[in-house]
XYZ file of C-alpha atoms in Angstrom:
406
model
C 4.147 -8.578 -12.976
C 5.533 -8.648 -9.462
C 2.998 -8.380 -6.657
C 3.740 -4.758 -5.673
C 4.750 -3.419 -9.075
C 3.674 0.234 -9.309
C 3.895 0.787 -5.527
C 6.368 3.468 -4.405
C 7.927 3.273 -0.947
C 9.794 6.110 0.762
C 12.129 4.498 3.302
C 13.825 6.614 5.991
C 14.597 3.628 8.247
C 17.983 2.487 9.562
C 19.790 -0.548 10.971
C 17.903 -3.878 10.595
C 14.117 -4.024 11.000
C 13.149 -1.137 8.705
C 15.639 -1.830 5.885
C 14.774 -5.537 6.012
C 11.057 -4.729 5.785
C 11.613 -2.555 2.720
C 13.872 -5.212 1.180
C 10.878 -7.544 1.377
C 8.732 -4.889 -0.319
C 11.374 -4.442 -3.046
C 11.407 -8.223 -3.450
C 7.671 -8.011 -4.126
C 8.266 -5.471 -6.896
C 7.849 -2.132 -5.100
C 10.089 0.800 -6.005
C 11.873 1.637 -2.763
C 13.436 5.083 -2.410
C 15.926 4.605 0.423
C 16.711 7.950 2.083
C 20.181 7.992 3.643
C 22.340 10.554 5.350
C 24.718 12.205 2.829
C 27.516 11.137 5.198
C 27.935 7.328 5.153
C 26.648 5.788 8.396
C 27.890 2.749 10.310
C 25.390 0.598 8.396
C 27.493 1.074 5.252
C 30.907 0.993 6.924
C 31.034 -2.017 9.272
C 33.282 -4.845 7.967
C 33.301 -7.210 6.227
C 32.916 -5.028 3.158
C 32.334 -5.578 -0.530
C 35.221 -4.048 -2.466
C 34.269 -1.967 -5.535
C 37.177 -3.686 -7.303
C 35.614 -7.081 -6.589
C 35.766 -9.542 -3.717
C 35.686 -8.649 -0.042
C 37.829 -6.540 2.267
C 38.069 -5.606 5.931
C 39.812 -2.326 5.102
C 38.088 1.044 4.722
C 38.479 1.092 0.944
C 36.852 4.095 -0.714
C 33.417 3.065 -1.961
C 33.348 -0.259 -0.089
C 29.914 -1.342 1.194
C 29.182 -3.378 4.330
C 27.926 -6.878 3.578
C 24.748 -6.648 5.724
C 23.882 -3.383 3.955
C 24.579 -4.990 0.589
C 22.043 -7.674 1.459
C 19.250 -5.413 2.702
C 19.629 -2.648 0.102
C 19.232 -4.837 -2.985
C 16.573 -3.564 -5.353
C 16.425 -0.079 -3.775
C 17.259 3.399 -5.090
C 19.721 5.276 -2.864
C 19.017 8.963 -2.186
C 21.439 10.988 -0.071
C 19.155 13.491 1.686
C 19.846 15.085 5.068
C 16.694 14.717 7.177
C 18.092 17.173 9.728
C 18.275 19.936 7.062
C 15.127 21.977 6.404
C 15.511 21.524 2.642
C 16.056 17.820 3.169
C 12.820 17.501 5.139
C 10.968 19.447 2.447
C 12.247 17.059 -0.222
C 11.276 13.979 1.802
C 7.775 15.385 2.360
C 7.467 16.046 -1.377
C 8.502 12.464 -2.161
C 5.976 11.131 0.363
C 3.223 13.198 -1.232
C 3.520 11.096 -4.384
C 4.270 7.777 -2.656
C 2.139 4.850 -1.546
C 4.111 3.815 1.538
C 6.369 5.559 4.066
C 8.535 3.448 6.426
C 10.418 4.685 9.484
C 11.899 3.031 12.571
C 13.066 6.007 14.624
C 12.277 6.706 18.252
C 8.520 7.363 18.624
C 7.845 11.050 18.060
C 11.085 11.733 16.188
C 9.367 11.981 12.800
C 6.763 14.340 14.271
C 9.647 16.558 15.372
C 10.836 16.699 11.768
C 7.359 17.479 10.459
C 7.302 14.020 8.841
C 4.925 12.221 11.187
C 1.830 10.381 10.059
C -0.418 13.379 10.703
C 1.828 15.675 8.669
C 2.235 13.407 5.647
C -1.280 11.936 5.544
C -2.808 15.414 5.436
C -1.044 15.944 2.106
C -1.540 12.348 0.876
C -4.668 10.679 2.235
C -3.770 7.404 0.473
C -0.392 7.070 2.214
C 0.275 3.889 4.207
C 2.649 4.978 6.974
C 4.561 2.217 8.793
C 6.237 2.953 12.123
C 8.513 0.206 13.466
C 9.720 0.585 17.038
C 10.802 -1.360 20.080
C 7.756 -0.762 22.267
C 5.112 0.806 20.027
C 3.749 4.287 19.455
C 1.533 4.329 22.571
C 1.505 3.080 26.144
C 3.543 4.307 29.119
C 6.980 3.362 27.760
C 7.301 4.274 24.063
C 10.620 6.118 24.504
C 12.445 3.231 26.136
C 15.535 2.377 24.023
C 15.328 -1.004 22.311
C 17.767 -3.423 20.788
C 17.100 -6.980 19.698
C 18.518 -8.684 22.793
C 16.780 -6.193 25.110
C 13.384 -6.969 23.607
C 14.098 -10.701 23.801
C 14.626 -10.149 27.535
C 11.617 -7.847 28.041
C 9.150 -10.118 26.223
C 9.917 -13.306 28.151
C 11.441 -14.866 25.047
C 14.950 -14.990 26.516
C 13.703 -16.559 29.761
C 12.434 -19.519 27.722
C 15.705 -20.038 25.839
C 18.485 -22.149 27.325
C 18.701 -25.000 29.834
C 16.878 -25.114 33.161
C 20.140 -25.144 35.126
C 21.778 -22.406 33.048
C 21.283 -18.710 32.365
C 18.688 -17.348 29.944
C 20.063 -17.029 26.404
C 19.343 -14.779 23.471
C 18.527 -16.399 20.144
C 21.468 -16.910 17.789
C 20.027 -14.461 15.248
C 18.354 -11.073 15.650
C 14.944 -12.697 15.776
C 13.126 -9.614 17.099
C 14.403 -7.442 14.247
C 13.747 -10.051 11.578
C 10.287 -11.090 12.729
C 9.193 -7.482 13.247
C 10.339 -6.639 9.724
C 8.204 -9.496 8.438
C 5.103 -8.399 10.350
C 5.637 -4.799 9.243
C 5.693 -5.916 5.609
C 2.543 -7.976 6.221
C 0.830 -4.973 7.787
C 1.812 -2.744 4.875
C 0.516 -5.187 2.272
C -2.747 -5.562 4.226
C -3.104 -1.764 4.525
C -2.573 -1.389 0.776
C -5.352 -3.928 0.211
C -7.607 -2.079 2.659
C -6.889 1.152 0.770
C -8.350 -0.415 -2.358
C -11.710 -0.567 -0.540
C -11.622 2.710 1.391
C -9.393 4.971 -0.682
C -7.453 5.909 2.451
C -4.115 4.865 3.861
C -3.461 4.365 7.562
C -0.813 4.134 10.254
C 0.733 0.668 10.658
C 2.234 0.501 14.166
C 4.520 -2.532 14.649
C 6.510 -3.070 17.848
C 9.275 -5.584 18.486
C 7.871 -6.206 21.977
C 4.438 -7.013 20.542
C 5.847 -9.474 18.022
C 8.000 -11.451 20.468
C 5.255 -11.392 23.100
C 2.938 -13.021 20.549
C 5.588 -15.696 19.934
C 5.903 -16.472 23.656
C 2.151 -16.577 24.283
C 1.362 -18.762 21.311
C 2.059 -21.564 23.793
C 0.286 -22.122 27.114
C 3.015 -20.622 29.283
C 0.511 -19.808 32.057
C -0.560 -23.471 32.167
C 3.081 -24.582 32.306
C 3.653 -22.232 35.232
C 0.628 -23.661 37.078
C 2.061 -27.188 36.627
C 5.480 -26.113 37.865
C 7.224 -26.964 34.615
C 10.623 -25.279 34.114
C 10.627 -22.030 32.170
C 13.603 -23.248 30.145
C 13.868 -26.809 28.862
C 16.924 -26.612 26.608
C 16.442 -28.794 23.534
C 13.867 -31.029 25.232
C 10.125 -30.578 25.741
C 8.510 -31.455 29.056
C 5.363 -32.590 27.261
C 6.908 -35.655 25.649
C 9.881 -37.780 24.601
C 11.931 -38.402 22.601
C 12.201 -34.687 21.871
C 15.797 -33.535 22.173
C 19.143 -33.019 20.486
C 21.336 -36.097 20.783
C 25.109 -36.351 20.880
C 26.692 -38.483 18.161
C 30.269 -39.585 17.563
C 30.880 -36.656 15.196
C 28.145 -34.123 15.945
C 24.526 -33.799 16.995
C 21.083 -34.804 15.714
C 17.843 -33.097 16.696
C 14.732 -35.278 16.729
C 11.064 -35.190 17.699
C 9.055 -38.366 18.226
C 5.331 -37.668 18.329
C 3.788 -41.139 17.929
C 4.064 -44.604 19.426
C 4.670 -46.062 15.957
C 7.717 -43.842 15.451
C 9.069 -44.855 18.855
C 8.621 -48.562 18.188
C 10.341 -48.259 14.809
C 13.237 -46.310 16.353
C 13.677 -48.921 19.085
C 13.898 -51.612 16.386
C 16.424 -49.483 14.467
C 18.542 -49.056 17.615
C 18.443 -52.794 18.325
C 16.555 -52.116 21.579
C 12.997 -53.419 20.900
C 12.410 -53.955 24.628
C 12.311 -50.171 25.151
C 9.062 -49.985 23.170
C 7.423 -52.253 25.778
C 9.024 -50.454 28.706
C 7.784 -47.035 27.535
C 4.799 -47.887 25.330
C 3.054 -44.509 25.131
C 3.738 -40.773 25.199
C 2.692 -40.426 28.833
C 5.146 -43.059 30.046
C 7.932 -41.672 27.886
C 7.320 -38.110 29.115
C 7.482 -39.302 32.732
C 10.785 -41.089 32.011
C 12.224 -38.557 29.543
C 15.700 -38.644 31.098
C 15.887 -42.437 30.795
C 14.536 -42.350 27.230
C 17.085 -39.724 26.214
C 19.912 -41.597 27.943
C 19.030 -44.801 26.067
C 19.004 -42.985 22.741
C 22.284 -41.213 23.445
C 23.970 -44.455 24.532
C 23.237 -45.659 21.005
C 23.766 -42.404 19.064
C 26.984 -41.501 20.882
C 28.862 -44.336 19.158
C 27.574 -43.606 15.650
C 28.021 -40.971 12.978
C 25.383 -38.250 12.952
C 24.476 -39.067 9.335
C 23.736 -42.687 10.311
C 21.697 -41.661 13.342
C 19.712 -39.239 11.188
C 19.095 -41.944 8.580
C 17.844 -44.436 11.191
C 15.454 -41.893 12.678
C 14.142 -40.878 9.269
C 13.619 -44.542 8.392
C 11.424 -44.707 11.515
C 9.419 -41.784 10.027
C 10.617 -39.630 12.908
C 11.397 -35.971 12.076
C 15.154 -35.630 12.569
C 18.039 -33.572 11.281
C 21.754 -33.189 11.837
C 22.796 -29.940 13.500
C 24.634 -28.176 10.692
C 26.626 -24.998 10.449
C 25.094 -22.259 8.270
C 27.655 -23.024 5.548
C 26.798 -26.734 5.630
C 23.089 -25.922 5.464
C 23.618 -23.570 2.513
C 25.296 -26.385 0.564
C 22.359 -28.747 1.081
C 20.878 -29.794 -2.287
C 17.382 -28.958 -1.002
C 18.441 -25.402 -0.084
C 20.233 -25.023 -3.414
C 17.208 -26.311 -5.316
C 14.964 -23.754 -3.630
C 17.186 -20.936 -4.903
C 17.003 -18.881 -1.726
C 20.618 -17.698 -1.610
C 22.268 -15.621 -4.320
C 25.788 -14.168 -4.735
C 26.215 -10.590 -3.581
C 27.971 -8.033 -5.758
C 29.159 -4.480 -5.268
C 27.393 -2.339 -7.926
C 30.767 -1.232 -9.356
C 32.372 -4.680 -9.319
C 32.430 -7.061 -12.253
C 32.646 -10.119 -10.000
C 30.604 -11.281 -6.978
C 31.967 -10.561 -3.524
C 32.137 -14.219 -2.526
C 29.319 -13.785 -0.002
C 25.689 -14.877 -0.238
C 22.477 -13.016 0.481
C 18.958 -14.411 0.945
C 16.048 -13.741 -1.357
C 12.527 -13.224 -0.035
C 11.716 -16.711 1.337
C 8.384 -17.001 -0.470
C 8.250 -18.797 -3.813
C 5.427 -17.453 -5.965
C 4.921 -15.637 -9.234
C 4.749 -12.241 -7.530
C 8.335 -12.348 -6.260
C 10.851 -10.132 -8.043
C 14.066 -12.147 -8.172
C 16.241 -10.014 -10.445
C 17.005 -7.285 -7.930
C 19.751 -4.801 -8.755
C 22.705 -4.676 -6.341
C 22.666 -2.121 -3.534
C 23.548 1.292 -4.923
C 26.486 3.482 -3.995
C 25.295 6.204 -1.599
C 23.292 8.853 -3.442
C 23.355 7.150 -6.833
C 19.711 7.995 -7.559
C 19.355 11.283 -5.672
C 19.320 13.640 -8.618
C 17.376 11.401 -10.983
C 14.573 10.818 -8.476
C 14.373 14.464 -7.405
C 14.146 15.553 -11.041
C 11.470 12.975 -11.807
C 9.336 13.093 -8.666
C 9.889 16.537 -7.146
C 10.588 18.535 -10.308
C 13.991 19.863 -9.244
C 16.025 21.383 -12.087
C 19.818 21.440 -12.309
C 20.100 24.838 -10.628
C 17.970 23.702 -7.695
C 19.943 20.476 -7.369
C 23.190 22.421 -7.367
C 21.848 24.744 -4.661
C 20.677 21.815 -2.517
C 24.051 20.107 -2.870
C 25.902 23.301 -1.987
C 23.686 23.720 1.090
C 24.491 20.168 2.222
C 20.897 18.968 1.934
C 21.703 16.276 -0.636
C 24.615 14.348 -2.015
């Protein structure tokens, strides 16, 4: 059995953090009922798209599904229900009454306005675990402030620490706030489900992007660094030691971290510069002369292939790796052996799209690997409403005619 088999999740989230969180829950075996607007949103329509005839397209082909959506909606049941319609809200509340988990990532208070807040739904289902994902949290003086990934990187201090000391602050190359918050939300949900086994009650799980990135920043002693006058941004280096940097090679770059004197001595031998080990014999002396240490390494690495530089550093037992593109990294035998990436497929297509999507990056017996492709909008609406809400054909026809469902 998968870890969350038998757990039902009602998901009214959008964009990245919420859908990614519920993808993780689906990957653990939960049945995720993904509530979508009956009218396809930008999440389904932004190119590149998976063509229902197979392959990929950038054109607005009827039935095409956006690749990011195709990744995050695997293993979920698609229900087209209009949350702004009174009948739609009634149906969602009825689904939540029989569910274990409810996930939303709207502006704080929006679900209360729909009568779908934690207080509303938990009064009808005391065992419900209700997860609210937001930019700044459900409380405090600023819950309504609009949030996007790069904005939260800036607000948390994360962006100020990214980049070079003589350059501007930089955002991370991926939506790290969205992705990490999705992960913590899933962790909170799983923990709340475990707590429910002891108490018999669900609870509100409040996860904020600002909280998550703030915890990342303050995992290190940034206040101590400020007292010592160390730069906020250090690029690829680390003011606490050397060699810790990314070094130019004849055909690319290699990132390396030397943490011991033995590694440094072995690297100096490998570079044909044994005298450097005597000149900078310990971490303190190397940290004080980090620019000279890095210059000596780059004078050697700059004339050699990155693969050879990497091999020499690894032979010195120094952690090192070539800077690879995502496509190069995906082709690495280690990545392939771990089975993290799988071909994406439109549910109506016989062949894969040619794009890859990640599985849940945890290898254990409780992971559900055989996830169905993302469904066409509204594929499961009628089946789920019949099964879980008790709607008959006449009621479904009326709801469709009223525009509450698709």
